[in-house]
Amino acid sequence: MDDCIFCKIANKEIPSTIVYEDDMVIAFNDLNPVAPVHILIVPKKHMTDILNVEKEDMKYIEAVVEAIQKITKEKGIAESGFRVVNNCGEDGGQTVKHIHFHIIGGETLGGMA
Ligand code: 5GP
Ligand code: ZN
């Protein structure tokens, strides 16, 4: 999608530090990390948010879960634990309108607000 920053990152039009990629998803370091590990997993198909994933696109969500398993093992945080965050909409604090999942870890995280 034109003017979507995560589509541009997925298309390599905007540089990012890619930590994992397959046919379905791309994962890269967040520009403003909130913890030692802060990675965004982004489906390569433009979908606005979790409310707008069509039935036939659920395979992207499966790919996200697979990527979480691979990346957390690779980064050495699978054992210690981590958090997966999906912000949705205005009150959820979603700033980029292309569905994405944050992997946050590498330290003991505070309780949920
Ligand atoms: P949201 O608040 O929408 O859930 O998360 C968007 C995230 O994308 C933020 O954590 C922000 O730091 C990150 N972000 C925004 N623009 C860029 C960018 O151009 N490159 C990277 N690597 N991260 C970005
Ligand atoms: Zn997009």
mmCIF file of N, CA and C and ligand atoms in Angstrom:
data_model
loop_
_atom_site.group_PDB
_atom_site.id
_atom_site.type_symbol
_atom_site.label_atom_id
_atom_site.label_comp_id
_atom_site.label_asym_id
_atom_site.label_seq_id
_atom_site.Cartn_x
_atom_site.Cartn_y
_atom_site.Cartn_z
ATOM 1 N N MET A 1 0.843 -1.201 0.000
ATOM 2 C CA MET A 1 0.000 0.000 0.000
ATOM 3 C C MET A 1 0.878 1.251 0.000
ATOM 4 N N ASP A 2 0.536 2.205 -0.841
ATOM 5 C CA ASP A 2 1.297 3.462 -0.898
ATOM 6 C C ASP A 2 1.242 4.164 0.446
ATOM 7 N N ASP A 3 2.338 4.812 0.783
ATOM 8 C CA ASP A 3 2.367 5.638 1.990
ATOM 9 C C ASP A 3 2.237 4.851 3.287
ATOM 10 N N CYS A 4 2.457 3.559 3.229
ATOM 11 C CA CYS A 4 2.468 2.773 4.465
ATOM 12 C C CYS A 4 3.920 2.433 4.785
ATOM 13 N N ILE A 5 4.356 2.897 5.948
ATOM 14 C CA ILE A 5 5.770 2.748 6.317
ATOM 15 C C ILE A 5 6.174 1.274 6.433
ATOM 16 N N PHE A 6 5.271 0.415 6.923
ATOM 17 C CA PHE A 6 5.641 -0.994 7.085
ATOM 18 C C PHE A 6 5.604 -1.744 5.746
ATOM 19 N N CYS A 7 4.736 -1.336 4.821
ATOM 20 C CA CYS A 7 4.814 -1.891 3.461
ATOM 21 C C CYS A 7 6.153 -1.519 2.839
ATOM 22 N N LYS A 8 6.586 -0.289 3.068
ATOM 23 C CA LYS A 8 7.870 0.162 2.502
ATOM 24 C C LYS A 8 9.038 -0.594 3.119
ATOM 25 N N ILE A 9 8.963 -0.854 4.415
ATOM 26 C CA ILE A 9 10.020 -1.653 5.061
ATOM 27 C C ILE A 9 10.001 -3.078 4.497
ATOM 28 N N ALA A 10 8.794 -3.650 4.343
ATOM 29 C CA ALA A 10 8.673 -5.019 3.805
ATOM 30 C C ALA A 10 9.212 -5.103 2.377
ATOM 31 N N ASN A 11 9.043 -4.013 1.615
ATOM 32 C CA ASN A 11 9.531 -3.967 0.225
ATOM 33 C C ASN A 11 10.976 -3.505 0.118
ATOM 34 N N LYS A 12 11.608 -3.261 1.278
ATOM 35 C CA LYS A 12 13.008 -2.797 1.350
ATOM 36 C C LYS A 12 13.194 -1.407 0.723
ATOM 37 N N GLU A 13 12.109 -0.642 0.678
ATOM 38 C CA GLU A 13 12.218 0.744 0.206
ATOM 39 C C GLU A 13 12.717 1.642 1.320
ATOM 40 N N ILE A 14 12.482 1.214 2.560
ATOM 41 C CA ILE A 14 13.000 1.904 3.741
ATOM 42 C C ILE A 14 13.861 0.896 4.488
ATOM 43 N N PRO A 15 15.092 1.300 4.865
ATOM 44 C CA PRO A 15 15.966 0.346 5.552
ATOM 45 C C PRO A 15 15.493 0.035 6.962
ATOM 46 N N SER A 16 15.791 -1.180 7.397
ATOM 47 C CA SER A 16 15.522 -1.566 8.774
ATOM 48 C C SER A 16 16.509 -2.672 9.121
ATOM 49 N N THR A 17 16.634 -2.944 10.412
ATOM 50 C CA THR A 17 17.504 -4.048 10.832
ATOM 51 C C THR A 17 16.657 -5.308 10.887
ATOM 52 N N ILE A 18 16.722 -6.071 9.805
ATOM 53 C CA ILE A 18 15.877 -7.263 9.678
ATOM 54 C C ILE A 18 16.476 -8.392 10.511
ATOM 55 N N VAL A 19 15.643 -9.004 11.337
ATOM 56 C CA VAL A 19 16.121 -10.119 12.162
ATOM 57 C C VAL A 19 15.550 -11.456 11.681
ATOM 58 N N TYR A 20 14.486 -11.407 10.891
ATOM 59 C CA TYR A 20 13.878 -12.645 10.374
ATOM 60 C C TYR A 20 12.989 -12.276 9.192
ATOM 61 N N GLU A 21 12.943 -13.183 8.216
ATOM 62 C CA GLU A 21 12.060 -12.957 7.068
ATOM 63 C C GLU A 21 11.707 -14.291 6.441
ATOM 64 N N ASP A 22 10.450 -14.440 6.034
ATOM 65 C CA ASP A 22 10.055 -15.569 5.186
ATOM 66 C C ASP A 22 9.035 -15.046 4.178
ATOM 67 N N ASP A 23 8.316 -15.954 3.524
ATOM 68 C CA ASP A 23 7.371 -15.533 2.480
ATOM 69 C C ASP A 23 6.238 -14.672 3.016
ATOM 70 N N MET A 24 5.901 -14.870 4.277
ATOM 71 C CA MET A 24 4.692 -14.274 4.841
ATOM 72 C C MET A 24 4.938 -13.056 5.722
ATOM 73 N N VAL A 25 6.066 -13.064 6.429
ATOM 74 C CA VAL A 25 6.302 -11.995 7.409
ATOM 75 C C VAL A 25 7.732 -11.470 7.318
ATOM 76 N N ILE A 26 7.888 -10.268 7.841
ATOM 77 C CA ILE A 26 9.230 -9.708 8.034
ATOM 78 C C ILE A 26 9.302 -9.242 9.487
ATOM 79 N N ALA A 27 10.475 -9.382 10.091
ATOM 80 C CA ALA A 27 10.651 -8.937 11.481
ATOM 81 C C ALA A 27 11.914 -8.100 11.560
ATOM 82 N N PHE A 28 11.809 -6.989 12.271
ATOM 83 C CA PHE A 28 12.943 -6.048 12.343
ATOM 84 C C PHE A 28 12.931 -5.353 13.694
ATOM 85 N N ASN A 29 14.084 -4.801 14.069
ATOM 86 C CA ASN A 29 14.198 -4.105 15.353
ATOM 87 C C ASN A 29 13.351 -2.838 15.354
ATOM 88 N N ASP A 30 12.651 -2.606 16.459
ATOM 89 C CA ASP A 30 11.890 -1.362 16.607
ATOM 90 C C ASP A 30 12.866 -0.187 16.690
ATOM 91 N N LEU A 31 12.491 0.894 16.043
ATOM 92 C CA LEU A 31 13.320 2.110 16.014
ATOM 93 C C LEU A 31 13.496 2.704 17.407
ATOM 94 N N ASN A 32 12.514 2.574 18.253
ATOM 95 C CA ASN A 32 12.548 3.124 19.609
ATOM 96 C C ASN A 32 12.285 2.015 20.621
ATOM 97 N N PRO A 33 13.314 1.195 20.859
ATOM 98 C CA PRO A 33 13.098 0.018 21.721
ATOM 99 C C PRO A 33 12.756 0.398 23.153
ATOM 100 N N VAL A 34 11.841 -0.351 23.746
ATOM 101 C CA VAL A 34 11.461 -0.123 25.141
ATOM 102 C C VAL A 34 12.096 -1.170 26.056
ATOM 103 N N ALA A 35 12.858 -2.100 25.487
ATOM 104 C CA ALA A 35 13.541 -3.156 26.248
ATOM 105 C C ALA A 35 14.720 -3.626 25.398
ATOM 106 N N PRO A 36 15.652 -4.394 26.006
ATOM 107 C CA PRO A 36 16.829 -4.842 25.238
ATOM 108 C C PRO A 36 16.470 -5.583 23.942
ATOM 109 N N VAL A 37 15.386 -6.358 23.979
ATOM 110 C CA VAL A 37 14.873 -6.958 22.739
ATOM 111 C C VAL A 37 13.520 -6.326 22.446
ATOM 112 N N HIS A 38 13.410 -5.698 21.299
ATOM 113 C CA HIS A 38 12.133 -5.109 20.877
ATOM 114 C C HIS A 38 12.062 -5.231 19.358
ATOM 115 N N ILE A 39 11.324 -6.229 18.947
ATOM 116 C CA ILE A 39 11.251 -6.598 17.525
ATOM 117 C C ILE A 39 9.800 -6.497 17.075
ATOM 118 N N LEU A 40 9.611 -6.020 15.854
ATOM 119 C CA LEU A 40 8.263 -5.957 15.276
ATOM 120 C C LEU A 40 8.122 -7.056 14.231
ATOM 121 N N ILE A 41 7.048 -7.818 14.310
ATOM 122 C CA ILE A 41 6.738 -8.817 13.279
ATOM 123 C C ILE A 41 5.577 -8.276 12.459
ATOM 124 N N VAL A 42 5.801 -8.193 11.160
ATOM 125 C CA VAL A 42 4.854 -7.536 10.260
ATOM 126 C C VAL A 42 4.479 -8.482 9.120
ATOM 127 N N PRO A 43 3.201 -8.851 8.998
ATOM 128 C CA PRO A 43 2.775 -9.607 7.815
ATOM 129 C C PRO A 43 3.083 -8.823 6.536
ATOM 130 N N LYS A 44 3.485 -9.532 5.488
ATOM 131 C CA LYS A 44 3.864 -8.841 4.253
ATOM 132 C C LYS A 44 2.647 -8.325 3.476
ATOM 133 N N LYS A 45 1.463 -8.775 3.831
ATOM 134 C CA LYS A 45 0.250 -8.243 3.206
ATOM 135 C C LYS A 45 -0.251 -7.072 4.046
ATOM 136 N N HIS A 46 -0.641 -5.996 3.377
ATOM 137 C CA HIS A 46 -1.172 -4.850 4.121
ATOM 138 C C HIS A 46 -2.555 -5.166 4.674
ATOM 139 N N MET A 47 -2.627 -5.164 5.992
ATOM 140 C CA MET A 47 -3.908 -5.285 6.694
ATOM 141 C C MET A 47 -3.832 -4.243 7.801
ATOM 142 N N THR A 48 -4.916 -3.544 8.022
ATOM 143 C CA THR A 48 -4.862 -2.401 8.934
ATOM 144 C C THR A 48 -4.598 -2.819 10.371
ATOM 145 N N ASP A 49 -5.350 -3.793 10.842
ATOM 146 C CA ASP A 49 -5.236 -4.185 12.247
ATOM 147 C C ASP A 49 -5.851 -5.565 12.439
ATOM 148 N N ILE A 50 -5.850 -6.028 13.682
ATOM 149 C CA ILE A 50 -6.282 -7.406 13.965
ATOM 150 C C ILE A 50 -7.770 -7.617 13.680
ATOM 151 N N LEU A 51 -8.533 -6.528 13.631
ATOM 152 C CA LEU A 51 -9.961 -6.631 13.329
ATOM 153 C C LEU A 51 -10.217 -6.804 11.839
ATOM 154 N N ASN A 52 -9.185 -6.594 11.048
ATOM 155 C CA ASN A 52 -9.341 -6.618 9.598
ATOM 156 C C ASN A 52 -8.481 -7.695 8.940
ATOM 157 N N VAL A 53 -8.440 -8.855 9.579
ATOM 158 C CA VAL A 53 -7.774 -10.018 8.994
ATOM 159 C C VAL A 53 -8.866 -10.942 8.463
ATOM 160 N N GLU A 54 -8.933 -11.073 7.141
ATOM 161 C CA GLU A 54 -9.951 -11.934 6.531
ATOM 162 C C GLU A 54 -9.611 -13.405 6.792
ATOM 163 N N LYS A 55 -10.646 -14.223 6.723
ATOM 164 C CA LYS A 55 -10.476 -15.666 6.950
ATOM 165 C C LYS A 55 -9.312 -16.231 6.123
ATOM 166 N N GLU A 56 -9.256 -15.852 4.843
ATOM 167 C CA GLU A 56 -8.224 -16.430 3.963
ATOM 168 C C GLU A 56 -6.824 -15.894 4.277
ATOM 169 N N ASP A 57 -6.767 -14.884 5.128
ATOM 170 C CA ASP A 57 -5.457 -14.321 5.498
ATOM 171 C C ASP A 57 -4.978 -14.781 6.872
ATOM 172 N N MET A 58 -5.729 -15.707 7.482
ATOM 173 C CA MET A 58 -5.326 -16.209 8.806
ATOM 174 C C MET A 58 -3.970 -16.908 8.754
ATOM 175 N N LYS A 59 -3.565 -17.337 7.569
ATOM 176 C CA LYS A 59 -2.244 -17.974 7.424
ATOM 177 C C LYS A 59 -1.121 -16.995 7.822
ATOM 178 N N TYR A 60 -1.390 -15.717 7.692
ATOM 179 C CA TYR A 60 -0.383 -14.732 8.119
ATOM 180 C C TYR A 60 -0.218 -14.744 9.643
ATOM 181 N N ILE A 61 -1.329 -14.953 10.325
ATOM 182 C CA ILE A 61 -1.270 -14.994 11.796
ATOM 183 C C ILE A 61 -0.518 -16.253 12.243
ATOM 184 N N GLU A 62 -0.763 -17.347 11.543
ATOM 185 C CA GLU A 62 -0.011 -18.579 11.804
ATOM 186 C C GLU A 62 1.485 -18.323 11.604
ATOM 187 N N ALA A 63 1.802 -17.614 10.552
ATOM 188 C CA ALA A 63 3.215 -17.304 10.260
ATOM 189 C C ALA A 63 3.813 -16.413 11.341
ATOM 190 N N VAL A 64 3.002 -15.518 11.904
ATOM 191 C CA VAL A 64 3.485 -14.663 12.990
ATOM 192 C C VAL A 64 3.851 -15.527 14.197
ATOM 193 N N VAL A 65 2.997 -16.492 14.524
ATOM 194 C CA VAL A 65 3.267 -17.358 15.678
ATOM 195 C C VAL A 65 4.544 -18.174 15.436
ATOM 196 N N GLU A 66 4.694 -18.678 14.226
ATOM 197 C CA GLU A 66 5.914 -19.424 13.897
ATOM 198 C C GLU A 66 7.140 -18.529 14.017
ATOM 199 N N ALA A 67 7.025 -17.297 13.555
ATOM 200 C CA ALA A 67 8.142 -16.350 13.633
ATOM 201 C C ALA A 67 8.479 -16.039 15.093
ATOM 202 N N ILE A 68 7.462 -15.889 15.925
ATOM 203 C CA ILE A 68 7.698 -15.637 17.355
ATOM 204 C C ILE A 68 8.526 -16.774 17.941
ATOM 205 N N GLN A 69 8.146 -18.003 17.612
ATOM 206 C CA GLN A 69 8.875 -19.163 18.153
ATOM 207 C C GLN A 69 10.332 -19.157 17.701
ATOM 208 N N LYS A 70 10.556 -18.891 16.438
ATOM 209 C CA LYS A 70 11.929 -18.905 15.899
ATOM 210 C C LYS A 70 12.762 -17.754 16.462
ATOM 211 N N ILE A 71 12.199 -16.559 16.442
ATOM 212 C CA ILE A 71 12.957 -15.364 16.828
ATOM 213 C C ILE A 71 13.312 -15.395 18.313
ATOM 214 N N THR A 72 12.369 -15.794 19.156
ATOM 215 C CA THR A 72 12.658 -15.785 20.598
ATOM 216 C C THR A 72 13.716 -16.824 20.955
ATOM 217 N N LYS A 73 13.709 -17.945 20.238
ATOM 218 C CA LYS A 73 14.780 -18.942 20.448
ATOM 219 C C LYS A 73 16.113 -18.360 20.010
ATOM 220 N N GLU A 74 16.108 -17.787 18.826
ATOM 221 C CA GLU A 74 17.322 -17.200 18.235
ATOM 222 C C GLU A 74 17.899 -16.091 19.118
ATOM 223 N N LYS A 75 17.034 -15.290 19.709
ATOM 224 C CA LYS A 75 17.479 -14.164 20.549
ATOM 225 C C LYS A 75 17.745 -14.592 21.995
ATOM 226 N N GLY A 76 17.475 -15.857 22.313
ATOM 227 C CA GLY A 76 17.788 -16.379 23.644
ATOM 228 C C GLY A 76 16.818 -15.924 24.725
ATOM 229 N N ILE A 77 15.593 -15.575 24.339
ATOM 230 C CA ILE A 77 14.615 -15.130 25.342
ATOM 231 C C ILE A 77 13.422 -16.086 25.459
ATOM 232 N N ALA A 78 13.478 -17.181 24.710
ATOM 233 C CA ALA A 78 12.355 -18.136 24.762
ATOM 234 C C ALA A 78 12.214 -18.712 26.169
ATOM 235 N N GLU A 79 13.342 -19.023 26.784
ATOM 236 C CA GLU A 79 13.318 -19.633 28.117
ATOM 237 C C GLU A 79 12.953 -18.621 29.194
ATOM 238 N N SER A 80 13.564 -17.433 29.114
ATOM 239 C CA SER A 80 13.382 -16.427 30.172
ATOM 240 C C SER A 80 12.012 -15.770 30.109
ATOM 241 N N GLY A 81 11.426 -15.744 28.934
ATOM 242 C CA GLY A 81 10.093 -15.168 28.778
ATOM 243 C C GLY A 81 10.125 -13.811 28.088
ATOM 244 N N PHE A 82 8.996 -13.412 27.624
ATOM 245 C CA PHE A 82 8.885 -12.182 26.824
ATOM 246 C C PHE A 82 7.418 -11.820 26.726
ATOM 247 N N ARG A 83 7.158 -10.701 26.091
ATOM 248 C CA ARG A 83 5.770 -10.261 25.916
ATOM 249 C C ARG A 83 5.507 -10.047 24.426
ATOM 250 N N VAL A 84 4.309 -10.409 23.979
ATOM 251 C CA VAL A 84 3.872 -10.097 22.617
ATOM 252 C C VAL A 84 2.744 -9.082 22.737
ATOM 253 N N VAL A 85 2.882 -7.968 22.026
ATOM 254 C CA VAL A 85 1.889 -6.893 22.127
ATOM 255 C C VAL A 85 1.356 -6.561 20.736
ATOM 256 N N ASN A 86 0.063 -6.468 20.638
ATOM 257 C CA ASN A 86 -0.575 -5.954 19.423
ATOM 258 C C ASN A 86 -1.446 -4.773 19.815
ATOM 259 N N ASN A 87 -1.059 -3.603 19.394
ATOM 260 C CA ASN A 87 -1.872 -2.421 19.650
ATOM 261 C C ASN A 87 -2.899 -2.275 18.534
ATOM 262 N N CYS A 88 -4.144 -2.022 18.919
ATOM 263 C CA CYS A 88 -5.217 -1.909 17.924
ATOM 264 C C CYS A 88 -6.008 -0.631 18.160
ATOM 265 N N GLY A 89 -6.021 0.198 17.137
ATOM 266 C CA GLY A 89 -6.877 1.382 17.158
ATOM 267 C C GLY A 89 -6.409 2.479 18.091
ATOM 268 N N GLU A 90 -7.235 3.474 18.170
ATOM 269 C CA GLU A 90 -6.946 4.725 18.884
ATOM 270 C C GLU A 90 -6.597 4.471 20.360
ATOM 271 N N ASP A 91 -7.513 3.856 21.088
ATOM 272 C CA ASP A 91 -7.278 3.642 22.521
ATOM 273 C C ASP A 91 -6.167 2.630 22.766
ATOM 274 N N GLY A 92 -5.932 1.745 21.803
ATOM 275 C CA GLY A 92 -4.846 0.767 21.920
ATOM 276 C C GLY A 92 -3.481 1.372 21.679
ATOM 277 N N GLY A 93 -3.461 2.609 21.186
ATOM 278 C CA GLY A 93 -2.193 3.292 20.949
ATOM 279 C C GLY A 93 -1.510 2.882 19.659
ATOM 280 N N GLN A 94 -2.287 2.368 18.697
ATOM 281 C CA GLN A 94 -1.693 1.965 17.417
ATOM 282 C C GLN A 94 -1.320 3.204 16.610
ATOM 283 N N THR A 95 -0.032 3.314 16.295
ATOM 284 C CA THR A 95 0.420 4.488 15.534
ATOM 285 C C THR A 95 0.655 4.158 14.062
ATOM 286 N N VAL A 96 1.004 2.901 13.774
ATOM 287 C CA VAL A 96 1.213 2.497 12.376
ATOM 288 C C VAL A 96 0.052 1.591 11.976
ATOM 289 N N LYS A 97 -0.674 2.015 10.939
ATOM 290 C CA LYS A 97 -1.927 1.330 10.572
ATOM 291 C C LYS A 97 -1.685 0.158 9.621
ATOM 292 N N HIS A 98 -0.723 -0.646 9.977
ATOM 293 C CA HIS A 98 -0.428 -1.920 9.290
ATOM 294 C C HIS A 98 -0.175 -2.911 10.417
ATOM 295 N N ILE A 99 -0.992 -3.946 10.480
ATOM 296 C CA ILE A 99 -0.933 -4.874 11.614
ATOM 297 C C ILE A 99 0.500 -5.316 11.915
ATOM 298 N N HIS A 100 0.839 -5.308 13.194
ATOM 299 C CA HIS A 100 2.176 -5.729 13.618
ATOM 300 C C HIS A 100 2.118 -6.198 15.061
ATOM 301 N N PHE A 101 3.084 -7.025 15.397
ATOM 302 C CA PHE A 101 3.166 -7.605 16.737
ATOM 303 C C PHE A 101 4.540 -7.286 17.309
ATOM 304 N N HIS A 102 4.550 -6.699 18.499
ATOM 305 C CA HIS A 102 5.813 -6.386 19.177
ATOM 306 C C HIS A 102 6.258 -7.625 19.970
ATOM 307 N N ILE A 103 7.516 -7.993 19.851
ATOM 308 C CA ILE A 103 8.128 -8.939 20.796
ATOM 309 C C ILE A 103 9.015 -8.093 21.695
ATOM 310 N N ILE A 104 8.740 -8.138 22.996
ATOM 311 C CA ILE A 104 9.469 -7.300 23.948
ATOM 312 C C ILE A 104 10.048 -8.211 25.025
ATOM 313 N N GLY A 105 11.344 -8.093 25.278
ATOM 314 C CA GLY A 105 11.956 -8.949 26.291
ATOM 315 C C GLY A 105 13.414 -8.617 26.510
ATOM 316 N N GLY A 106 14.111 -9.557 27.124
ATOM 317 C CA GLY A 106 15.528 -9.351 27.421
ATOM 318 C C GLY A 106 15.758 -8.764 28.791
ATOM 319 N N GLU A 107 14.698 -8.525 29.527
ATOM 320 C CA GLU A 107 14.767 -8.056 30.909
ATOM 321 C C GLU A 107 13.434 -8.421 31.575
ATOM 322 N N THR A 108 13.377 -8.282 32.902
ATOM 323 C CA THR A 108 12.115 -8.520 33.596
ATOM 324 C C THR A 108 11.212 -7.323 33.329
ATOM 325 N N LEU A 109 10.070 -7.597 32.742
ATOM 326 C CA LEU A 109 9.167 -6.506 32.361
ATOM 327 C C LEU A 109 8.246 -6.144 33.517
ATOM 328 N N GLY A 110 7.865 -4.883 33.568
ATOM 329 C CA GLY A 110 6.927 -4.426 34.592
ATOM 330 C C GLY A 110 5.546 -5.011 34.334
ATOM 331 N N GLY A 111 4.702 -4.922 35.353
ATOM 332 C CA GLY A 111 3.341 -5.426 35.205
ATOM 333 C C GLY A 111 2.572 -4.616 34.188
ATOM 334 N N MET A 112 1.520 -5.196 33.679
ATOM 335 C CA MET A 112 0.679 -4.481 32.717
ATOM 336 C C MET A 112 -0.004 -3.316 33.441
ATOM 337 N N ALA A 113 -0.059 -2.178 32.757
ATOM 338 C CA ALA A 113 -0.706 -1.008 33.348
ATOM 339 C C ALA A 113 -2.200 -1.250 33.459
HETATM 340 P P1 5GP B 1 2.391 0.850 17.432
HETATM 341 O O1 5GP B 1 2.422 1.986 18.409
HETATM 342 O O2 5GP B 1 1.678 1.218 16.155
HETATM 343 O O3 5GP B 1 1.939 -0.437 18.004
HETATM 344 O O4 5GP B 1 3.905 0.571 17.084
HETATM 345 C C1 5GP B 1 4.596 1.162 16.042
HETATM 346 C C2 5GP B 1 6.054 0.927 16.328
HETATM 347 O O5 5GP B 1 6.765 1.133 15.131
HETATM 348 C C3 5GP B 1 6.645 1.874 17.370
HETATM 349 O O6 5GP B 1 7.162 1.098 18.461
HETATM 350 C C4 5GP B 1 7.728 2.620 16.612
HETATM 351 O O7 5GP B 1 8.890 2.826 17.396
HETATM 352 C C5 5GP B 1 7.996 1.718 15.421
HETATM 353 N N1 5GP B 1 8.391 2.405 14.213
HETATM 354 C C6 5GP B 1 7.769 3.471 13.637
HETATM 355 N N2 5GP B 1 8.397 3.825 12.494
HETATM 356 C C7 5GP B 1 9.429 2.951 12.352
HETATM 357 C C8 5GP B 1 10.447 2.805 11.356
HETATM 358 O O8 5GP B 1 10.533 3.540 10.370
HETATM 359 N N3 5GP B 1 11.359 1.814 11.538
HETATM 360 C C9 5GP B 1 11.291 0.969 12.628
HETATM 361 N N4 5GP B 1 12.238 0.031 12.708
HETATM 362 N N5 5GP B 1 10.348 1.082 13.574
HETATM 363 C C10 5GP B 1 9.427 2.062 13.437
HETATM 364 ZN ZN ZN B 2 1.163 -1.556 4.885
#
